[in-house]
């Protein structure tokens, strides 16, 4: 391997609306060093702000996000990655996943629509 690591515990931000920053801070203070988000959660910018204000260096974190169903396809995925990088205010994402295969619409409760 390249010396990378995969976390055993990840703080998920799905459906965390109120108090997201405080929840991320608490998880980081508790020793969690991995955070999960997704473009369809529509919280990547808030996740980035919480990480930045936590005082934990980005290099100490494992950050993962996901490609949404409407972003699939080669060109769309490249653009989606660029948007996520910008929203997350980072130069790299540790793990980028396909949220679910196919172009089915998101579930009604998937994110802040």
Short mmCIF file of N, CA, C and O in Angstrom, two decimals, residues 3-112:
data_model
loop_
_atom_site.label_atom_id
_atom_site.label_comp_id
_atom_site.label_asym_id
_atom_site.label_seq_id
_atom_site.Cartn_x
_atom_site.Cartn_y
_atom_site.Cartn_z
N UNK A 3 0.77 3.45 2.40
CA UNK A 3 0.88 3.96 3.76
C UNK A 3 -0.39 4.65 4.23
O UNK A 3 -0.45 5.15 5.35
N UNK A 4 -1.41 4.69 3.38
CA UNK A 4 -2.67 5.29 3.76
C UNK A 4 -3.39 4.44 4.79
O UNK A 4 -3.00 3.31 5.09
N UNK A 5 -4.43 4.97 5.34
CA UNK A 5 -5.20 4.24 6.35
C UNK A 5 -6.68 4.42 6.11
O UNK A 5 -7.11 5.39 5.50
N UNK A 6 -7.44 3.46 6.55
CA UNK A 6 -8.90 3.55 6.51
C UNK A 6 -9.39 3.56 7.96
O UNK A 6 -8.96 2.74 8.76
N UNK A 7 -10.26 4.49 8.26
CA UNK A 7 -10.73 4.60 9.64
C UNK A 7 -11.68 3.47 10.03
O UNK A 7 -12.37 2.91 9.19
N UNK A 8 -11.69 3.16 11.31
CA UNK A 8 -12.65 2.19 11.84
C UNK A 8 -13.96 2.86 12.22
O UNK A 8 -15.01 2.25 12.17
N UNK A 9 -13.87 4.11 12.62
CA UNK A 9 -15.05 4.87 13.03
C UNK A 9 -15.08 6.17 12.23
O UNK A 9 -14.06 6.86 12.14
N UNK A 10 -16.23 6.47 11.68
CA UNK A 10 -16.40 7.68 10.87
C UNK A 10 -17.60 8.45 11.40
O UNK A 10 -18.66 7.86 11.65
N UNK A 11 -17.46 9.77 11.57
CA UNK A 11 -18.60 10.59 11.96
C UNK A 11 -19.39 10.94 10.70
O UNK A 11 -18.87 11.58 9.79
N UNK A 12 -20.63 10.49 10.63
CA UNK A 12 -21.50 10.75 9.49
C UNK A 12 -22.33 12.00 9.70
O UNK A 12 -22.87 12.21 10.78
N UNK A 13 -22.45 12.80 8.66
CA UNK A 13 -23.17 14.06 8.77
C UNK A 13 -24.55 14.04 8.11
O UNK A 13 -25.21 15.07 8.03
N UNK A 14 -24.99 12.86 7.69
CA UNK A 14 -26.30 12.75 7.06
C UNK A 14 -27.38 13.18 8.03
O UNK A 14 -27.43 12.72 9.17
N UNK A 15 -28.23 14.09 7.61
CA UNK A 15 -29.38 14.60 8.34
C UNK A 15 -29.01 15.37 9.60
O UNK A 15 -29.88 15.63 10.43
N UNK A 16 -27.75 15.75 9.77
CA UNK A 16 -27.38 16.62 10.88
C UNK A 16 -27.53 18.05 10.38
O UNK A 16 -26.75 18.49 9.55
N UNK A 17 -28.53 18.72 10.84
CA UNK A 17 -28.78 20.08 10.38
C UNK A 17 -28.39 21.07 11.46
O UNK A 17 -27.44 21.81 11.32
N UNK A 18 -29.12 21.09 12.54
CA UNK A 18 -28.82 22.00 13.64
C UNK A 18 -27.64 21.47 14.43
O UNK A 18 -27.57 20.29 14.76
N UNK A 19 -26.71 22.35 14.74
CA UNK A 19 -25.58 21.97 15.57
C UNK A 19 -24.51 21.14 14.88
O UNK A 19 -23.73 20.46 15.55
N UNK A 20 -24.46 21.20 13.56
CA UNK A 20 -23.47 20.40 12.83
C UNK A 20 -22.05 20.72 13.29
O UNK A 20 -21.25 19.81 13.55
N UNK A 21 -21.73 21.99 13.42
CA UNK A 21 -20.38 22.37 13.82
C UNK A 21 -20.05 21.81 15.21
O UNK A 21 -18.98 21.23 15.42
N UNK A 22 -20.99 21.94 16.14
CA UNK A 22 -20.76 21.43 17.48
C UNK A 22 -20.60 19.91 17.49
O UNK A 22 -19.77 19.36 18.22
N UNK A 23 -21.38 19.22 16.66
CA UNK A 23 -21.27 17.76 16.58
C UNK A 23 -19.92 17.33 16.01
O UNK A 23 -19.30 16.38 16.52
N UNK A 24 -19.47 18.02 14.98
CA UNK A 24 -18.16 17.70 14.41
C UNK A 24 -17.07 17.99 15.43
O UNK A 24 -16.16 17.17 15.63
N UNK A 25 -17.15 19.13 16.10
CA UNK A 25 -16.15 19.46 17.12
C UNK A 25 -16.12 18.40 18.22
O UNK A 25 -15.04 17.95 18.63
N UNK A 26 -17.29 17.98 18.69
CA UNK A 26 -17.35 16.96 19.75
C UNK A 26 -16.75 15.64 19.28
O UNK A 26 -16.03 14.98 20.04
N UNK A 27 -17.04 15.25 18.04
CA UNK A 27 -16.49 13.99 17.54
C UNK A 27 -14.97 14.08 17.43
O UNK A 27 -14.26 13.13 17.78
N UNK A 28 -14.46 15.21 16.99
CA UNK A 28 -13.01 15.39 16.88
C UNK A 28 -12.37 15.44 18.26
O UNK A 28 -11.30 14.84 18.48
N UNK A 29 -13.01 16.11 19.21
CA UNK A 29 -12.49 16.15 20.57
C UNK A 29 -12.49 14.75 21.19
O UNK A 29 -11.64 14.44 22.02
N UNK A 30 -13.42 13.91 20.77
CA UNK A 30 -13.49 12.54 21.25
C UNK A 30 -12.52 11.60 20.57
O UNK A 30 -12.49 10.41 20.88
N UNK A 31 -11.75 12.10 19.63
CA UNK A 31 -10.73 11.30 19.00
C UNK A 31 -11.06 10.78 17.61
O UNK A 31 -10.22 10.16 16.96
N UNK A 32 -12.28 11.00 17.14
CA UNK A 32 -12.62 10.57 15.79
C UNK A 32 -11.87 11.45 14.80
O UNK A 32 -11.82 12.67 14.95
N UNK A 33 -11.28 10.84 13.80
CA UNK A 33 -10.51 11.58 12.81
C UNK A 33 -10.98 11.30 11.40
O UNK A 33 -10.23 11.47 10.43
N UNK A 34 -12.25 10.91 11.26
CA UNK A 34 -12.82 10.66 9.93
C UNK A 34 -14.22 11.25 9.88
O UNK A 34 -15.01 11.06 10.79
N UNK A 35 -14.49 11.96 8.80
CA UNK A 35 -15.79 12.61 8.62
C UNK A 35 -16.33 12.24 7.25
O UNK A 35 -15.62 12.27 6.25
N UNK A 36 -17.63 11.91 7.24
CA UNK A 36 -18.32 11.53 6.02
C UNK A 36 -19.37 12.58 5.68
O UNK A 36 -20.12 13.02 6.54
N UNK A 37 -19.40 12.95 4.43
CA UNK A 37 -20.42 13.85 3.91
C UNK A 37 -20.77 13.39 2.49
O UNK A 37 -20.30 12.35 2.04
N UNK A 38 -21.60 14.14 1.79
CA UNK A 38 -21.97 13.82 0.41
C UNK A 38 -22.56 15.06 -0.23
O UNK A 38 -23.16 15.90 0.45
N UNK A 39 -22.42 15.15 -1.53
CA UNK A 39 -22.98 16.32 -2.22
C UNK A 39 -24.49 16.41 -2.00
O UNK A 39 -25.02 17.51 -1.85
N UNK A 40 -25.18 15.28 -1.96
CA UNK A 40 -26.64 15.34 -1.79
C UNK A 40 -27.05 15.74 -0.38
O UNK A 40 -28.19 16.11 -0.16
N UNK A 41 -26.13 15.71 0.58
CA UNK A 41 -26.46 16.19 1.93
C UNK A 41 -26.51 17.71 1.97
O UNK A 41 -27.04 18.29 2.91
N UNK A 42 -25.87 18.33 0.99
CA UNK A 42 -25.81 19.79 0.88
C UNK A 42 -25.23 20.44 2.15
O UNK A 42 -25.73 21.47 2.61
N UNK A 43 -24.20 19.83 2.69
CA UNK A 43 -23.58 20.38 3.88
C UNK A 43 -22.05 20.44 3.79
O UNK A 43 -21.38 20.70 4.79
N UNK A 44 -21.50 20.21 2.62
CA UNK A 44 -20.04 20.17 2.49
C UNK A 44 -19.39 21.48 2.94
O UNK A 44 -18.34 21.45 3.59
N UNK A 45 -19.99 22.62 2.63
CA UNK A 45 -19.41 23.90 3.06
C UNK A 45 -19.44 24.04 4.57
O UNK A 45 -18.49 24.52 5.18
N UNK A 46 -20.53 23.59 5.19
CA UNK A 46 -20.63 23.65 6.66
C UNK A 46 -19.65 22.67 7.31
O UNK A 46 -19.09 22.96 8.36
N UNK A 47 -19.45 21.51 6.70
CA UNK A 47 -18.47 20.55 7.20
C UNK A 47 -17.08 21.19 7.14
O UNK A 47 -16.31 21.11 8.10
N UNK A 48 -16.76 21.83 6.03
CA UNK A 48 -15.45 22.48 5.88
C UNK A 48 -15.25 23.56 6.94
O UNK A 48 -14.17 23.65 7.54
N UNK A 49 -16.27 24.36 7.17
CA UNK A 49 -16.17 25.43 8.18
C UNK A 49 -15.95 24.83 9.58
O UNK A 49 -15.15 25.36 10.36
N UNK A 50 -16.64 23.74 9.87
CA UNK A 50 -16.49 23.10 11.18
C UNK A 50 -15.09 22.52 11.35
O UNK A 50 -14.48 22.65 12.42
N UNK A 51 -14.57 21.91 10.31
CA UNK A 51 -13.21 21.37 10.37
C UNK A 51 -12.22 22.50 10.60
O UNK A 51 -11.36 22.43 11.46
N UNK A 52 -12.39 23.56 9.83
CA UNK A 52 -11.46 24.70 9.92
C UNK A 52 -11.49 25.31 11.33
O UNK A 52 -10.44 25.61 11.89
N UNK A 53 -12.67 25.46 11.90
CA UNK A 53 -12.77 26.10 13.23
C UNK A 53 -12.43 25.15 14.37
O UNK A 53 -12.31 25.57 15.51
N UNK A 54 -12.25 23.86 14.07
CA UNK A 54 -11.96 22.88 15.13
C UNK A 54 -10.53 22.96 15.63
O UNK A 54 -10.24 22.51 16.74
N UNK A 55 -9.65 23.49 14.80
CA UNK A 55 -8.25 23.52 15.18
C UNK A 55 -7.49 22.25 14.83
O UNK A 55 -6.28 22.18 15.00
N UNK A 56 -8.20 21.23 14.32
CA UNK A 56 -7.55 20.00 13.89
C UNK A 56 -7.05 20.20 12.46
O UNK A 56 -7.81 20.65 11.60
N UNK A 57 -5.80 19.89 12.24
CA UNK A 57 -5.24 20.08 10.90
C UNK A 57 -5.86 19.11 9.91
O UNK A 57 -6.13 17.96 10.23
N UNK A 58 -6.07 19.57 8.69
CA UNK A 58 -6.66 18.74 7.64
C UNK A 58 -5.87 17.45 7.43
O UNK A 58 -6.46 16.39 7.21
N UNK A 59 -4.58 17.53 7.53
CA UNK A 59 -3.72 16.37 7.31
C UNK A 59 -3.96 15.26 8.34
O UNK A 59 -3.57 14.12 8.13
N UNK A 60 -4.57 15.60 9.46
CA UNK A 60 -4.85 14.63 10.52
C UNK A 60 -6.20 13.94 10.32
O UNK A 60 -6.54 13.05 11.10
N UNK A 61 -6.94 14.37 9.31
CA UNK A 61 -8.30 13.87 9.11
C UNK A 61 -8.41 12.99 7.88
O UNK A 61 -7.68 13.16 6.91
N UNK A 62 -9.37 12.11 7.94
CA UNK A 62 -9.78 11.31 6.78
C UNK A 62 -11.14 11.86 6.38
O UNK A 62 -12.10 11.78 7.13
N UNK A 63 -11.21 12.45 5.22
CA UNK A 63 -12.42 13.10 4.75
C UNK A 63 -12.96 12.36 3.54
O UNK A 63 -12.24 12.14 2.56
N UNK A 64 -14.22 11.95 3.65
CA UNK A 64 -14.84 11.26 2.52
C UNK A 64 -16.14 11.95 2.15
O UNK A 64 -16.85 12.49 2.99
N UNK A 65 -16.41 11.94 0.86
CA UNK A 65 -17.66 12.47 0.34
C UNK A 65 -18.09 11.57 -0.81
O UNK A 65 -17.42 10.60 -1.14
N UNK A 66 -19.24 11.90 -1.39
CA UNK A 66 -19.82 10.98 -2.36
C UNK A 66 -20.36 11.71 -3.58
O UNK A 66 -20.86 12.83 -3.49
N UNK A 67 -20.29 11.01 -4.69
CA UNK A 67 -20.86 11.46 -5.96
C UNK A 67 -22.36 11.21 -5.95
O UNK A 67 -22.81 10.10 -5.66
N UNK A 68 -23.13 12.22 -6.23
CA UNK A 68 -24.59 12.07 -6.27
C UNK A 68 -25.06 11.38 -7.53
O UNK A 68 -24.35 11.33 -8.54
N UNK A 69 -26.27 10.86 -7.52
CA UNK A 69 -26.78 10.13 -8.68
C UNK A 69 -26.89 11.00 -9.94
O UNK A 69 -26.64 10.51 -11.04
N UNK A 70 -27.18 12.26 -9.79
CA UNK A 70 -27.30 13.13 -10.97
C UNK A 70 -25.94 13.59 -11.48
O UNK A 70 -25.87 14.24 -12.52
N UNK A 71 -24.87 13.25 -10.76
CA UNK A 71 -23.53 13.68 -11.14
C UNK A 71 -22.74 12.58 -11.85
O UNK A 71 -21.57 12.74 -12.14
N UNK A 72 -23.37 11.46 -12.10
CA UNK A 72 -22.66 10.32 -12.69
C UNK A 72 -22.41 10.52 -14.18
O UNK A 72 -23.17 11.21 -14.85
N UNK A 73 -21.37 9.91 -14.66
CA UNK A 73 -20.89 10.10 -16.02
C UNK A 73 -19.53 10.76 -15.93
O UNK A 73 -19.24 11.50 -14.98
N UNK A 74 -18.67 10.49 -16.88
CA UNK A 74 -17.28 10.92 -16.79
C UNK A 74 -17.13 12.43 -16.60
O UNK A 74 -16.52 12.88 -15.62
N UNK A 75 -17.68 13.23 -17.48
CA UNK A 75 -17.54 14.69 -17.38
C UNK A 75 -18.26 15.23 -16.17
O UNK A 75 -17.73 16.10 -15.47
N UNK A 76 -19.47 14.72 -15.89
CA UNK A 76 -20.23 15.18 -14.74
C UNK A 76 -19.47 14.87 -13.44
O UNK A 76 -19.46 15.68 -12.52
N UNK A 77 -18.86 13.70 -13.37
CA UNK A 77 -18.12 13.31 -12.17
C UNK A 77 -16.90 14.20 -11.96
O UNK A 77 -16.62 14.62 -10.83
N UNK A 78 -16.19 14.52 -13.04
CA UNK A 78 -15.04 15.41 -12.90
C UNK A 78 -15.48 16.78 -12.37
O UNK A 78 -14.82 17.34 -11.49
N UNK A 79 -16.59 17.28 -12.88
CA UNK A 79 -17.10 18.57 -12.41
C UNK A 79 -17.57 18.47 -10.96
O UNK A 79 -17.36 19.39 -10.17
N UNK A 80 -18.22 17.36 -10.61
CA UNK A 80 -18.71 17.17 -9.25
C UNK A 80 -17.56 17.10 -8.24
O UNK A 80 -17.65 17.65 -7.14
N UNK A 81 -16.48 16.42 -8.62
CA UNK A 81 -15.31 16.36 -7.74
C UNK A 81 -14.75 17.76 -7.51
O UNK A 81 -14.45 18.14 -6.38
N UNK A 82 -14.65 18.54 -8.57
CA UNK A 82 -14.14 19.91 -8.44
C UNK A 82 -15.04 20.73 -7.53
O UNK A 82 -14.54 21.50 -6.69
N UNK A 83 -16.36 20.57 -7.66
CA UNK A 83 -17.28 21.31 -6.79
C UNK A 83 -17.12 20.89 -5.33
O UNK A 83 -17.10 21.73 -4.43
N UNK A 84 -17.01 19.57 -5.10
CA UNK A 84 -16.83 19.10 -3.72
C UNK A 84 -15.52 19.60 -3.13
O UNK A 84 -15.48 20.01 -1.97
N UNK A 85 -14.45 19.56 -3.91
CA UNK A 85 -13.17 20.09 -3.42
C UNK A 85 -13.30 21.56 -3.03
O UNK A 85 -12.79 21.97 -1.98
N UNK A 86 -14.00 22.33 -3.85
CA UNK A 86 -14.19 23.76 -3.55
C UNK A 86 -15.06 23.94 -2.31
O UNK A 86 -14.73 24.73 -1.42
N UNK A 87 -16.18 23.21 -2.24
CA UNK A 87 -17.07 23.35 -1.08
C UNK A 87 -16.39 22.90 0.21
O UNK A 87 -16.62 23.48 1.27
N UNK A 88 -15.58 21.86 0.11
CA UNK A 88 -14.87 21.35 1.29
C UNK A 88 -13.59 22.14 1.58
O UNK A 88 -12.93 21.88 2.58
N UNK A 89 -13.26 23.06 0.72
CA UNK A 89 -12.10 23.93 0.88
C UNK A 89 -10.84 23.11 1.17
O UNK A 89 -10.11 23.35 2.13
N UNK A 90 -10.61 22.13 0.32
CA UNK A 90 -9.46 21.25 0.47
C UNK A 90 -8.88 20.93 -0.91
O UNK A 90 -9.58 21.05 -1.92
N UNK A 91 -7.64 20.53 -0.92
CA UNK A 91 -7.01 20.17 -2.19
C UNK A 91 -7.14 18.68 -2.48
O UNK A 91 -6.78 18.24 -3.57
N UNK A 92 -7.62 17.91 -1.51
CA UNK A 92 -7.79 16.47 -1.73
C UNK A 92 -8.91 15.91 -0.86
O UNK A 92 -9.25 16.46 0.18
N UNK A 93 -9.47 14.83 -1.34
CA UNK A 93 -10.49 14.06 -0.63
C UNK A 93 -9.89 12.67 -0.44
O UNK A 93 -9.35 12.09 -1.38
N UNK A 94 -9.97 12.15 0.78
CA UNK A 94 -9.33 10.86 1.05
C UNK A 94 -10.06 9.69 0.42
O UNK A 94 -9.43 8.72 -0.01
N UNK A 95 -11.38 9.76 0.37
CA UNK A 95 -12.17 8.69 -0.24
C UNK A 95 -13.37 9.33 -0.92
O UNK A 95 -14.12 10.08 -0.29
N UNK A 96 -13.53 9.05 -2.19
CA UNK A 96 -14.65 9.58 -2.97
C UNK A 96 -15.45 8.40 -3.48
O UNK A 96 -14.95 7.56 -4.23
N UNK A 97 -16.68 8.31 -3.04
CA UNK A 97 -17.53 7.15 -3.32
C UNK A 97 -18.67 7.52 -4.27
O UNK A 97 -19.08 8.68 -4.33
N UNK A 98 -19.20 6.54 -4.95
CA UNK A 98 -20.46 6.69 -5.68
C UNK A 98 -21.57 6.45 -4.66
O UNK A 98 -21.61 5.37 -4.06
N UNK A 99 -22.40 7.45 -4.44
CA UNK A 99 -23.42 7.33 -3.40
C UNK A 99 -24.33 6.12 -3.63
O UNK A 99 -24.60 5.38 -2.72
N UNK A 100 -24.80 5.97 -4.83
CA UNK A 100 -25.47 4.75 -5.25
C UNK A 100 -25.45 4.74 -6.77
O UNK A 100 -25.43 5.79 -7.40
N UNK A 101 -25.37 3.55 -7.35
CA UNK A 101 -25.24 3.48 -8.81
C UNK A 101 -26.55 3.83 -9.51
O UNK A 101 -27.63 3.66 -8.95
N UNK A 102 -26.43 4.30 -10.70
CA UNK A 102 -27.60 4.66 -11.50
C UNK A 102 -27.99 6.08 -11.25
O UNK A 102 -27.49 6.74 -10.34
N UNK A 103 -28.87 6.56 -12.06
CA UNK A 103 -29.27 7.97 -11.96
C UNK A 103 -30.63 8.13 -11.31
O UNK A 103 -31.35 9.08 -11.56
N UNK A 104 -30.97 7.19 -10.42
CA UNK A 104 -32.24 7.32 -9.69
C UNK A 104 -32.20 8.58 -8.86
O UNK A 104 -31.15 9.03 -8.41
N UNK A 105 -33.35 9.16 -8.65
CA UNK A 105 -33.42 10.37 -7.83
C UNK A 105 -33.16 10.02 -6.38
O UNK A 105 -33.38 8.92 -5.93
N UNK A 106 -32.68 11.02 -5.67
CA UNK A 106 -32.42 10.84 -4.24
C UNK A 106 -33.71 10.58 -3.51
O UNK A 106 -34.78 11.06 -3.90
N UNK A 107 -33.61 9.87 -2.42
CA UNK A 107 -34.77 9.64 -1.56
C UNK A 107 -35.24 10.99 -1.04
O UNK A 107 -34.45 11.90 -0.88
N UNK A 108 -36.54 11.14 -0.77
CA UNK A 108 -37.06 12.44 -0.33
C UNK A 108 -36.36 13.01 0.88
O UNK A 108 -36.26 14.20 1.03
N UNK A 109 -35.84 12.15 1.76
CA UNK A 109 -35.19 12.64 2.97
C UNK A 109 -33.67 12.70 2.84
O UNK A 109 -32.98 12.94 3.82
N UNK A 110 -33.13 12.51 1.66
CA UNK A 110 -31.68 12.48 1.47
C UNK A 110 -31.17 13.89 1.24
O UNK A 110 -31.12 14.37 0.14
N UNK A 111 -30.80 14.55 2.28
CA UNK A 111 -30.24 15.88 2.18
C UNK A 111 -31.27 16.95 2.44
O UNK A 111 -32.41 16.69 2.77
N UNK A 112 -30.81 18.17 2.30
CA UNK A 112 -31.63 19.32 2.62
C UNK A 112 -32.22 19.91 1.35
O UNK A 112 -31.81 20.94 0.87
#
